[in-house]
Structure formats: structure tokens, C-alpha cells
Tab-separated table of C-alpha atoms in Angstrom:
chain	number	residue	atom	x	y	z
A	1	UNK	CA	76.601	108.738	80.707
A	2	UNK	CA	76.181	109.428	84.403
A	3	UNK	CA	77.293	106.094	85.870
A	4	UNK	CA	78.919	102.897	84.823
A	5	UNK	CA	79.267	99.684	86.807
A	6	UNK	CA	81.553	96.986	85.541
A	7	UNK	CA	81.911	93.537	87.106
A	8	UNK	CA	84.897	91.449	86.137
A	9	UNK	CA	84.222	87.576	85.952
A	10	UNK	CA	87.625	86.905	84.660
A	11	UNK	CA	90.719	89.022	83.578
A	12	UNK	CA	90.134	89.938	79.934
A	13	UNK	CA	93.001	89.678	77.620
A	14	UNK	CA	94.461	91.951	75.165
A	15	UNK	CA	92.945	91.361	71.603
A	16	UNK	CA	89.517	90.869	70.080
A	17	UNK	CA	86.508	90.880	72.167
A	18	UNK	CA	82.813	90.751	71.495
A	19	UNK	CA	80.734	93.236	73.239
A	20	UNK	CA	76.934	92.446	73.244
A	21	UNK	CA	74.814	95.569	74.379
A	22	UNK	CA	71.161	95.568	75.520
A	23	UNK	CA	69.283	98.811	76.092
A	24	UNK	CA	67.361	97.835	79.174
A	25	UNK	CA	65.065	100.662	79.263
A	26	UNK	CA	64.785	104.167	77.586
A	27	UNK	CA	63.090	106.770	79.860
A	28	UNK	CA	62.311	110.209	79.706
A	29	UNK	CA	65.231	111.242	81.935
A	30	UNK	CA	66.858	107.984	82.501
A	31	UNK	CA	68.111	105.249	80.072
A	32	UNK	CA	69.876	102.102	81.163
A	33	UNK	CA	71.981	99.883	79.063
A	34	UNK	CA	73.777	96.717	80.008
A	35	UNK	CA	76.829	95.335	78.006
A	36	UNK	CA	78.819	91.739	78.170
A	37	UNK	CA	82.293	91.333	77.200
A	38	UNK	CA	82.822	88.111	75.720
A	39	UNK	CA	86.172	86.607	74.514
A	40	UNK	CA	86.713	83.001	73.075
A	41	UNK	CA	83.129	82.538	74.044
A	42	UNK	CA	83.536	83.103	77.631
A	43	UNK	CA	82.046	86.010	79.705
A	44	UNK	CA	84.726	88.253	80.881
A	45	UNK	CA	82.946	91.209	82.278
A	46	UNK	CA	79.226	92.606	82.706
A	47	UNK	CA	78.585	96.432	82.635
A	48	UNK	CA	75.540	98.560	83.397
A	49	UNK	CA	75.372	102.296	82.422
A	50	UNK	CA	72.962	104.816	83.408
A	51	UNK	CA	72.492	107.823	80.875
A	52	UNK	CA	70.540	110.643	82.362
A	53	UNK	CA	69.616	114.330	81.167
A	54	UNK	CA	71.366	116.916	83.104
A	55	UNK	CA	68.743	118.873	85.271
A	56	UNK	CA	68.864	122.562	86.851
A	57	UNK	CA	69.034	122.328	90.491
A	58	UNK	CA	71.371	124.187	93.052
A	59	UNK	CA	74.414	122.289	94.351
A	60	UNK	CA	77.644	122.167	96.050
A	61	UNK	CA	81.293	120.653	96.185
A	62	UNK	CA	82.511	120.089	99.485
A	63	UNK	CA	85.212	117.863	98.297
A	64	UNK	CA	88.559	119.854	98.013
A	65	UNK	CA	90.597	119.646	95.045
A	66	UNK	CA	94.181	118.465	96.232
A	67	UNK	CA	96.702	121.324	96.518
A	68	UNK	CA	99.384	120.000	93.976
A	69	UNK	CA	101.894	121.679	91.738
A	70	UNK	CA	100.933	122.234	88.057
A	71	UNK	CA	101.591	119.345	85.494
A	72	UNK	CA	104.706	121.017	83.906
A	73	UNK	CA	106.249	121.105	87.426
A	74	UNK	CA	105.498	117.524	88.103
A	75	UNK	CA	107.687	114.469	87.626
A	76	UNK	CA	106.991	112.786	84.140
A	77	UNK	CA	107.541	109.013	84.180
A	78	UNK	CA	107.560	106.585	81.497
A	79	UNK	CA	106.406	103.294	82.277
A	80	UNK	CA	109.084	101.039	83.550
A	81	UNK	CA	110.787	98.785	80.948
A	82	UNK	CA	111.887	96.064	83.475
A	83	UNK	CA	108.547	95.422	84.876
A	84	UNK	CA	105.616	93.745	83.215
A	85	UNK	CA	103.224	96.673	83.193
A	86	UNK	CA	100.086	96.628	81.313
A	87	UNK	CA	100.661	98.259	77.863
A	88	UNK	CA	97.526	100.380	78.466
A	89	UNK	CA	99.614	102.601	80.283
A	90	UNK	CA	101.551	103.430	77.100
A	91	UNK	CA	98.758	105.514	75.982
A	92	UNK	CA	98.879	107.896	78.704
A	93	UNK	CA	101.097	110.818	79.814
A	94	UNK	CA	101.423	110.852	83.473
A	95	UNK	CA	102.784	113.267	86.039
A	96	UNK	CA	103.058	112.121	89.551
A	97	UNK	CA	101.897	114.882	92.084
A	98	UNK	CA	100.459	112.886	94.821
A	99	UNK	CA	102.271	110.285	96.929
A	100	UNK	CA	105.613	108.411	96.245
A	101	UNK	CA	106.166	107.028	92.719
A	102	UNK	CA	105.410	103.315	92.739
A	103	UNK	CA	108.556	101.171	92.812
A	104	UNK	CA	110.953	103.900	92.941
A	105	UNK	CA	113.315	104.621	95.781
A	106	UNK	CA	111.030	107.209	97.258
A	107	UNK	CA	109.933	106.402	100.716
A	108	UNK	CA	106.400	105.144	101.015
A	109	UNK	CA	103.999	106.781	103.045
A	110	UNK	CA	101.549	105.433	105.747
A	111	UNK	CA	98.587	106.517	103.645
A	112	UNK	CA	97.747	104.398	100.642
A	113	UNK	CA	97.268	107.444	98.299
A	114	UNK	CA	98.455	108.077	94.514
A	115	UNK	CA	97.706	110.474	91.780
A	116	UNK	CA	98.602	113.103	89.520
A	117	UNK	CA	98.195	114.677	86.206
A	118	UNK	CA	97.204	112.410	83.163
A	119	UNK	CA	96.171	112.851	79.526
A	120	UNK	CA	96.176	110.816	76.466
A	121	UNK	CA	99.522	110.778	74.645
A	122	UNK	CA	97.364	111.200	71.448
A	123	UNK	CA	94.886	113.914	72.043
A	124	UNK	CA	91.297	113.364	71.545
A	125	UNK	CA	88.150	115.150	72.815
A	126	UNK	CA	87.458	114.165	76.329
A	127	UNK	CA	84.258	112.175	76.902
A	128	UNK	CA	82.597	110.026	79.436
A	129	UNK	CA	84.329	106.748	77.980
A	130	UNK	CA	87.781	108.384	78.286
A	131	UNK	CA	86.944	109.329	82.049
A	132	UNK	CA	85.784	105.673	82.535
A	133	UNK	CA	89.303	104.388	81.111
A	134	UNK	CA	91.120	106.947	83.151
A	135	UNK	CA	89.631	105.780	86.408
A	136	UNK	CA	91.360	102.462	86.385
A	137	UNK	CA	94.448	103.499	84.375
A	138	UNK	CA	96.549	104.758	87.304
A	139	UNK	CA	98.826	102.295	89.373
A	140	UNK	CA	97.061	101.028	92.413
A	141	UNK	CA	97.142	103.674	95.462
A	142	UNK	CA	98.158	100.665	97.837
A	143	UNK	CA	101.537	100.610	96.383
A	144	UNK	CA	102.178	103.747	97.875
A	145	UNK	CA	101.529	102.585	101.482
A	146	UNK	CA	104.133	100.870	103.722
A	147	UNK	CA	101.180	99.098	105.283
A	148	UNK	CA	100.850	97.285	101.932
A	149	UNK	CA	101.042	93.506	102.729
A	150	UNK	CA	104.471	92.320	101.601
A	151	UNK	CA	102.922	89.688	99.399
A	152	UNK	CA	101.056	92.077	97.146
A	153	UNK	CA	101.857	91.646	93.480
A	154	UNK	CA	98.648	93.161	91.977
A	155	UNK	CA	95.163	94.206	92.392
A	156	UNK	CA	92.802	92.738	89.996
A	157	UNK	CA	89.350	94.464	89.991
A	158	UNK	CA	86.103	92.551	91.201
A	159	UNK	CA	83.917	95.654	90.376
A	160	UNK	CA	84.152	99.367	89.429
A	161	UNK	CA	81.835	102.084	89.539
A	162	UNK	CA	82.367	105.411	87.955
A	163	UNK	CA	80.021	108.435	88.368
A	164	UNK	CA	80.384	111.260	86.014
A	165	UNK	CA	79.433	114.278	88.215
A	166	UNK	CA	79.995	117.173	85.809
A	167	UNK	CA	79.582	116.208	82.201
A	168	UNK	CA	79.462	120.038	80.852
A	169	UNK	CA	82.756	120.690	82.441
A	170	UNK	CA	83.998	117.548	80.844
A	171	UNK	CA	82.977	118.772	77.304
A	172	UNK	CA	84.591	121.886	77.614
A	173	UNK	CA	88.046	120.571	78.386
A	174	UNK	CA	90.721	120.814	75.716
A	175	UNK	CA	91.823	117.623	74.053
A	176	UNK	CA	95.278	117.995	75.236
A	177	UNK	CA	94.363	119.047	78.810
A	178	UNK	CA	95.375	117.127	81.807
A	179	UNK	CA	93.361	116.045	84.524
A	180	UNK	CA	94.152	115.315	87.873
A	181	UNK	CA	93.420	112.006	89.458
A	182	UNK	CA	93.657	111.336	93.152
A	183	UNK	CA	93.274	107.535	94.204
A	184	UNK	CA	93.044	106.217	97.954
A	185	UNK	CA	92.703	102.887	99.678
A	186	UNK	CA	91.365	103.116	103.027
A	187	UNK	CA	90.732	99.589	103.611
A	188	UNK	CA	92.413	96.175	102.958
A	189	UNK	CA	90.795	93.383	104.828
A	190	UNK	CA	90.445	89.582	104.418
A	191	UNK	CA	92.454	89.865	100.903
A	192	UNK	CA	90.229	92.496	99.297
A	193	UNK	CA	90.738	96.216	99.175
A	194	UNK	CA	88.582	99.317	98.323
A	195	UNK	CA	90.064	102.179	96.025
A	196	UNK	CA	88.499	105.402	95.683
A	197	UNK	CA	89.180	107.893	92.968
A	198	UNK	CA	88.599	111.631	92.235
A	199	UNK	CA	89.044	113.042	88.797
A	200	UNK	CA	89.405	116.927	88.732
A	201	UNK	CA	89.760	119.425	85.908
A	202	UNK	CA	92.890	121.892	86.335
A	203	UNK	CA	90.084	124.405	87.102
A	204	UNK	CA	88.916	122.828	90.013
A	205	UNK	CA	85.876	120.969	88.798
A	206	UNK	CA	85.194	117.627	90.292
A	207	UNK	CA	84.668	115.719	87.150
A	208	UNK	CA	84.180	112.103	88.437
A	209	UNK	CA	84.396	109.824	91.229
A	210	UNK	CA	85.234	106.076	90.966
A	211	UNK	CA	85.260	103.417	93.486
A	212	UNK	CA	86.402	99.561	93.182
A	213	UNK	CA	86.934	96.517	95.076
A	214	UNK	CA	90.082	94.748	93.960
A	215	UNK	CA	91.771	91.316	95.081
A	216	UNK	CA	95.066	91.599	97.097
A	217	UNK	CA	97.135	89.017	95.309
B	1	UNK	CA	78.581	88.094	99.153
B	2	UNK	CA	81.314	90.645	98.807
B	3	UNK	CA	79.996	93.102	96.325
B	4	UNK	CA	76.267	94.161	95.317
B	5	UNK	CA	75.424	96.787	92.619
B	6	UNK	CA	71.938	97.642	91.982
B	7	UNK	CA	70.701	99.870	89.095
B	8	UNK	CA	67.390	101.289	89.476
B	9	UNK	CA	65.481	101.828	86.229
B	10	UNK	CA	62.349	102.732	87.892
B	11	UNK	CA	61.034	103.333	91.442
B	12	UNK	CA	60.135	99.954	92.608
B	13	UNK	CA	56.556	99.767	94.241
B	14	UNK	CA	55.596	98.171	97.663
B	15	UNK	CA	54.121	94.759	96.843
B	16	UNK	CA	54.669	91.538	94.959
B	17	UNK	CA	57.563	91.417	92.822
B	18	UNK	CA	59.267	88.814	90.502
B	19	UNK	CA	63.109	88.274	90.904
B	20	UNK	CA	64.837	86.525	88.097
B	21	UNK	CA	68.318	85.267	88.862
B	22	UNK	CA	71.076	83.945	86.599
B	23	UNK	CA	74.470	82.486	87.830
B	24	UNK	CA	76.723	84.184	85.246
B	25	UNK	CA	79.886	82.460	86.341
B	26	UNK	CA	80.952	79.998	89.207
B	27	UNK	CA	84.721	80.435	89.737
B	28	UNK	CA	87.100	78.957	92.210
B	29	UNK	CA	87.532	82.218	94.050
B	30	UNK	CA	84.765	84.483	92.625
B	31	UNK	CA	81.098	83.684	91.362
B	32	UNK	CA	79.066	86.327	89.619
B	33	UNK	CA	75.250	86.426	89.849
B	34	UNK	CA	72.743	89.047	88.289
B	35	UNK	CA	69.055	89.549	89.131
B	36	UNK	CA	66.167	91.561	87.721
B	37	UNK	CA	63.374	92.954	89.679
B	38	UNK	CA	60.120	92.850	87.708
B	39	UNK	CA	56.743	94.200	88.681
B	40	UNK	CA	53.767	94.060	86.546
B	41	UNK	CA	56.069	93.000	83.252
B	42	UNK	CA	58.187	95.920	83.772
B	43	UNK	CA	61.737	95.752	84.922
B	44	UNK	CA	62.338	97.971	87.924
B	45	UNK	CA	66.094	97.192	88.942
B	46	UNK	CA	69.159	95.203	87.750
B	47	UNK	CA	71.565	93.823	90.110
B	48	UNK	CA	74.958	92.315	90.082
B	49	UNK	CA	76.457	90.484	92.854
B	50	UNK	CA	80.043	89.142	93.195
B	51	UNK	CA	80.504	86.434	95.831
B	52	UNK	CA	84.152	85.833	96.796
B	53	UNK	CA	86.129	83.513	99.128
B	54	UNK	CA	87.824	85.090	101.926
B	55	UNK	CA	91.635	85.200	101.507
B	56	UNK	CA	94.466	85.359	104.097
B	57	UNK	CA	96.603	88.248	103.530
B	58	UNK	CA	97.742	91.113	105.699
B	59	UNK	CA	95.492	94.499	105.700
B	60	UNK	CA	94.813	97.814	107.496
B	61	UNK	CA	92.013	100.135	107.951
B	62	UNK	CA	92.940	103.641	107.674
B	63	UNK	CA	89.355	104.816	107.849
B	64	UNK	CA	88.343	105.895	111.393
B	65	UNK	CA	85.375	104.956	113.263
B	66	UNK	CA	83.257	108.200	114.262
B	67	UNK	CA	83.431	109.098	117.768
B	68	UNK	CA	80.113	108.841	119.159
B	69	UNK	CA	78.047	108.179	122.014
B	70	UNK	CA	76.931	104.446	122.664
B	71	UNK	CA	73.446	103.744	121.285
B	72	UNK	CA	71.809	104.039	124.772
B	73	UNK	CA	72.860	107.669	125.158
B	74	UNK	CA	71.547	108.620	121.589
B	75	UNK	CA	68.289	110.043	120.497
B	76	UNK	CA	65.550	107.412	119.517
B	77	UNK	CA	63.471	108.671	116.669
B	78	UNK	CA	60.193	106.838	115.640
B	79	UNK	CA	59.380	107.641	112.052
B	80	UNK	CA	57.278	111.163	111.549
B	81	UNK	CA	53.689	110.320	111.298
B	82	UNK	CA	52.982	113.436	109.572
B	83	UNK	CA	55.372	112.924	106.780
B	84	UNK	CA	54.837	110.564	103.919
B	85	UNK	CA	58.012	108.425	104.812
B	86	UNK	CA	58.686	104.835	103.324
B	87	UNK	CA	57.234	102.197	105.828
B	88	UNK	CA	60.559	100.173	105.146
B	89	UNK	CA	61.827	102.546	108.011
B	90	UNK	CA	59.330	101.101	110.366
B	91	UNK	CA	61.512	97.956	110.555
B	92	UNK	CA	64.124	99.695	112.147
B	93	UNK	CA	65.174	101.070	115.213
B	94	UNK	CA	67.317	104.288	114.669
B	95	UNK	CA	69.258	106.344	117.165
B	96	UNK	CA	70.801	109.525	115.883
B	97	UNK	CA	74.301	110.137	116.618
B	98	UNK	CA	75.710	112.191	113.736
B	99	UNK	CA	74.301	115.475	112.416
B	100	UNK	CA	71.104	116.956	112.969
B	101	UNK	CA	67.959	115.142	113.031
B	102	UNK	CA	66.018	115.544	109.689
B	103	UNK	CA	63.157	117.837	109.497
B	104	UNK	CA	63.556	118.646	113.171
B	105	UNK	CA	64.159	121.881	114.866
B	106	UNK	CA	67.708	121.383	114.966
B	107	UNK	CA	70.191	123.665	113.070
B	108	UNK	CA	71.344	122.178	109.952
B	109	UNK	CA	75.299	121.945	109.123
B	110	UNK	CA	77.357	123.048	106.281
B	111	UNK	CA	78.363	119.526	105.914
B	112	UNK	CA	75.802	116.984	104.353
B	113	UNK	CA	76.427	114.154	106.917
B	114	UNK	CA	74.128	111.931	108.818
B	115	UNK	CA	74.379	108.916	110.786
B	116	UNK	CA	73.681	107.017	113.988
B	117	UNK	CA	73.117	103.523	115.364
B	118	UNK	CA	70.433	101.218	113.657
B	119	UNK	CA	69.420	97.749	114.209
B	120	UNK	CA	66.187	95.662	113.121
B	121	UNK	CA	63.305	96.009	115.680
B	122	UNK	CA	62.708	92.201	115.307
B	123	UNK	CA	66.389	90.835	115.527
B	124	UNK	CA	67.711	88.306	113.316
B	125	UNK	CA	71.184	87.131	112.593
B	126	UNK	CA	73.162	89.676	110.609
B	127	UNK	CA	73.962	88.863	107.115
B	128	UNK	CA	75.188	90.498	103.890
B	129	UNK	CA	71.706	91.062	102.538
B	130	UNK	CA	70.800	93.028	105.867
B	131	UNK	CA	73.867	95.119	105.506
B	132	UNK	CA	72.737	95.779	101.996
B	133	UNK	CA	69.341	96.746	103.035
B	134	UNK	CA	70.727	99.179	105.847
B	135	UNK	CA	73.127	101.089	103.342
B	136	UNK	CA	69.936	102.693	101.839
B	137	UNK	CA	67.863	102.624	105.061
B	138	UNK	CA	69.147	105.847	106.693
B	139	UNK	CA	67.543	109.482	105.640
B	140	UNK	CA	69.702	111.032	102.792
B	141	UNK	CA	72.515	112.973	104.413
B	142	UNK	CA	71.845	115.765	102.283
B	143	UNK	CA	68.994	116.845	104.278
B	144	UNK	CA	71.311	117.541	107.010
B	145	UNK	CA	73.035	120.350	105.040
B	146	UNK	CA	72.041	123.817	104.814
B	147	UNK	CA	73.760	123.942	101.433
B	148	UNK	CA	70.831	121.746	100.104
B	149	UNK	CA	68.982	123.191	97.263
B	150	UNK	CA	65.553	124.365	98.791
B	151	UNK	CA	63.636	122.510	96.109
B	152	UNK	CA	64.980	119.180	97.111
B	153	UNK	CA	62.181	116.887	98.070
B	154	UNK	CA	63.583	113.318	97.849
B	155	UNK	CA	66.582	111.482	96.487
B	156	UNK	CA	65.718	108.408	94.185
B	157	UNK	CA	68.577	106.121	93.870
B	158	UNK	CA	70.157	105.710	90.195
B	159	UNK	CA	72.617	103.021	91.359
B	160	UNK	CA	73.942	101.866	94.697
B	161	UNK	CA	76.980	99.571	95.288
B	162	UNK	CA	77.760	98.014	98.628
B	163	UNK	CA	81.077	96.471	99.401
B	164	UNK	CA	81.102	93.987	102.464
B	165	UNK	CA	84.590	94.484	103.953
B	166	UNK	CA	84.689	92.407	107.093
B	167	UNK	CA	82.149	89.228	106.566
B	168	UNK	CA	83.730	87.363	109.597
B	169	UNK	CA	83.063	90.367	111.812
B	170	UNK	CA	79.581	90.525	110.474
B	171	UNK	CA	78.912	86.914	111.107
B	172	UNK	CA	79.976	87.480	114.831
B	173	UNK	CA	77.465	90.186	115.579
B	174	UNK	CA	74.706	89.511	117.756
B	175	UNK	CA	71.192	89.553	116.244
B	176	UNK	CA	70.269	92.671	118.582
B	177	UNK	CA	73.548	94.375	117.978
B	178	UNK	CA	73.447	98.037	116.830
B	179	UNK	CA	75.527	98.867	113.815
B	180	UNK	CA	76.954	102.553	113.233
B	181	UNK	CA	76.033	103.968	109.836
B	182	UNK	CA	77.640	107.291	108.689
B	183	UNK	CA	76.542	108.700	105.455
B	184	UNK	CA	77.842	111.636	103.800
B	185	UNK	CA	77.366	113.615	100.383
B	186	UNK	CA	80.373	115.615	99.271
B	187	UNK	CA	79.039	116.621	95.601
B	188	UNK	CA	75.714	117.699	94.195
B	189	UNK	CA	75.837	118.895	90.682
B	190	UNK	CA	73.656	119.292	87.668
B	191	UNK	CA	70.632	117.557	89.475
B	192	UNK	CA	72.434	114.579	90.842
B	193	UNK	CA	74.332	113.704	93.862
B	194	UNK	CA	76.762	111.090	95.397
B	195	UNK	CA	76.031	109.550	98.820
B	196	UNK	CA	78.956	107.661	100.584
B	197	UNK	CA	78.295	105.235	103.398
B	198	UNK	CA	80.209	103.396	106.238
B	199	UNK	CA	79.028	100.828	108.297
B	200	UNK	CA	80.582	99.937	111.636
B	201	UNK	CA	80.271	97.503	114.295
B	202	UNK	CA	80.287	98.855	117.856
B	203	UNK	CA	83.762	97.454	118.437
B	204	UNK	CA	85.203	99.196	115.643
B	205	UNK	CA	85.096	96.917	112.616
B	206	UNK	CA	84.705	98.554	109.374
B	207	UNK	CA	81.966	96.197	107.973
B	208	UNK	CA	80.955	97.589	104.795
B	209	UNK	CA	81.178	100.743	102.379
B	210	UNK	CA	78.460	102.068	100.311
B	211	UNK	CA	78.213	104.473	97.454
B	212	UNK	CA	75.244	105.667	95.564
B	213	UNK	CA	74.217	108.270	92.826
B	214	UNK	CA	70.888	110.053	93.422
B	215	UNK	CA	68.688	112.308	91.911
B	216	UNK	CA	67.823	115.495	93.327
B	217	UNK	CA	64.074	115.950	92.879
């Protein structure tokens, strides 16, 4: 998979869901698939995925990997028990490396930026589905900013796109490897915000980018 | 419209096309619509659009508007007649302000960044559809970089997402106003590239963001 876009129509609930998939086109180099997530007979989310064959061309990465301490020197944080956090986060081991820890006593920054090392608690081989899940698993970057509107309580996603930029580097990751995620929000206007994410391997490969539009509650 | 994602399955052709739309959900604050572009019985593109009601919350824009000369001081450029450029570009008046002019004698930069002022030659009121069109109307930013692979001939889009961030500022633009577009590519890997775009009003409002995944030919 190279690209996945999900538009959320309603907030999906934990529990059973029906996923209907349609192969829209199988091409020589590009295959496109759509999916619909249905719960209790109601459409919750629409997804479109582009699967594309790697090609041999030159390239460059001008993006810079954030200069952070290695995972073993970063603060591990268990999900807070006094807040109603999504239980999805229980699946991950997180080490904060960029920005203040949300809802801690640490001083918030002007910048809305948050990130660090993350991996599954129960290791399994890394794949594009896991990267897509990781792209929305970190607490919203806006919680790091003191410019955050005081009424903000959460950031439901309107749409999310994940681009897998280095599938071969992803395939070479050890199942228990941490990846470094770096999320930032540069614009909050009229009740909506954008959040950009980069996902890096420990050896400095830009594995994926993500962008979402979210609702400021 | 707040968000539009288009996945391209094949390169659409100039000429007649059939567009099939489905209202997937009408909600109190969010309405989601999908569309299929069909030519000669073949599916060319899939689109998902989220329409959302503006909400009153605080906000900020940490993104910085590029510091460029006003449109009347920037170089106007008519589409080159000796290249097979898309005739879509004939619809626009473009004034280069960021990066070298593609396929000119100007020295390319390391950075893959290109932008400037753009408006319709035949003015009509600005709307979200026009911003979506503008988000893919500028020559690819990669043409500005000397790190561009020498084989690159074009950049067909795999998927494109446009987020409208300031619909009220957009509605206030004069029909003949220029907007400032700023496109950059930070990663080209394995035959694919990402391109990010920002669209600004002359008075410094961040109107929209765009991101696409493209194929390096």
C-alpha cells in the first residue's frame, strides 16, 4: 500500500464492525480499493487505498529527522488512569521525545508539536496497516500548545491520509523496533485544525507522512 | 466544503465525462459526499468530500506566509508554446514569486519549491471548487530542484487532498484577486513523491492546504 485516505462520517465505536471492500481497479502499476466501515447498519467511515508497484528512480529526502534522544533515554508513559483515554493506546509503548507530555505539569510550548518513539507492546512484523494505525495513535499535537483554545476537549478526525514513502525500509524493521513519530499542527481556524505527521525509522528513513483535518471540540 | 480527496485510477482525458455523485451521509455538522468520474465507461477518479459547518472556537496560524513581492512586481509567464503543456494552464494568469521558473535558464535550487501569484484569466467569484482546481494547477515543485532525477518527465497524481481552512476569507476575495500558492516536495523515494501546497490570500490568510502523492515518470 502506498496511500490510504479515510473519511470519517461518524465516530466509530469499539466493538464489532462490518467492512465492505471493493476493488475499483487493478492496473499494471496501480491498484485502487475502497472500503466502507459499517456498524449497526450505519456507515461510519469511507476509505480509499492506492497500491502501487515500487519503481526505480532517483530520489532525495530533504525533510530532516528530528534530533532526539534514543528511546531508552526517553520518558515512558503509561496511559493515564484518571482520564477517559482511548483503550487503543494500551496497545502501544510510547516514549515522549518531542514537546511536553500532554496533561502533565510540564510547560506547554507555543508550537503545537508532539512526538516520540512508539511500538506495539506485543511485537509483530511492521507493515503498512500498522503504520496507518500509528499515524493516528499519538495524542493530538495541539495539546502541546499554549495557544490551544481553552475549550478544546478532543480532536475527532474528519479525514486522514497516510502516504507510505519507504515500504522496503518498513519491511526491514525488526518487529520490536521503535519508530519515531513527529506530529504538528500549524493552523486552527473556524473550529477545524490540520495535523501533519512524519514517521521515521531509528536509522533515519522517512517511512511515511500523514495529514488529517480534525474538529476542535 | 472543508475537505476534498481525489484518488486517480487512470489519467482523465480532456473531453466529456460522466460524474456520478452519492450523498453518503447528511449530518447536523458534517455531510459527506462521494463522486466517481467516468469516461468511456471506465472509472477515472474517486472523490470524497466533507462539508462541515463553521464553528466558533479560538485558533491560531503558526504557518508563515512567504515573504514575496506583490503580483505586479513578479514575472508573468505565458504557457510555453514549444512544450506540450496541459491546456488547463491557459485558464490561469501566473506570476512566479518563489523558486526558479521551470524549464527556463534560471538556476535550479537544491530545494524543490515553486510558487507565486495565480488567478483566473476570466474572473469569477472565488469558491472552494476553484481553490481545489488551483491546488493542482501549478507546475510540479520538483522541477525547481537540481536534485530532481534526470529521467523525470512528469508527475501524474495518485491522490490529492485539499483542506479549506478559511472559507470565510475565501468568500471575501475579489473575483480578480490573486492568491499566493507555495508548493514544495521534501521526499522522492522509490518512484513516488509527496507535494505539499499552501494557498494564501494577499492579506495573509491561510486559505487552504493541499497534499498529493505523485508518480515520478
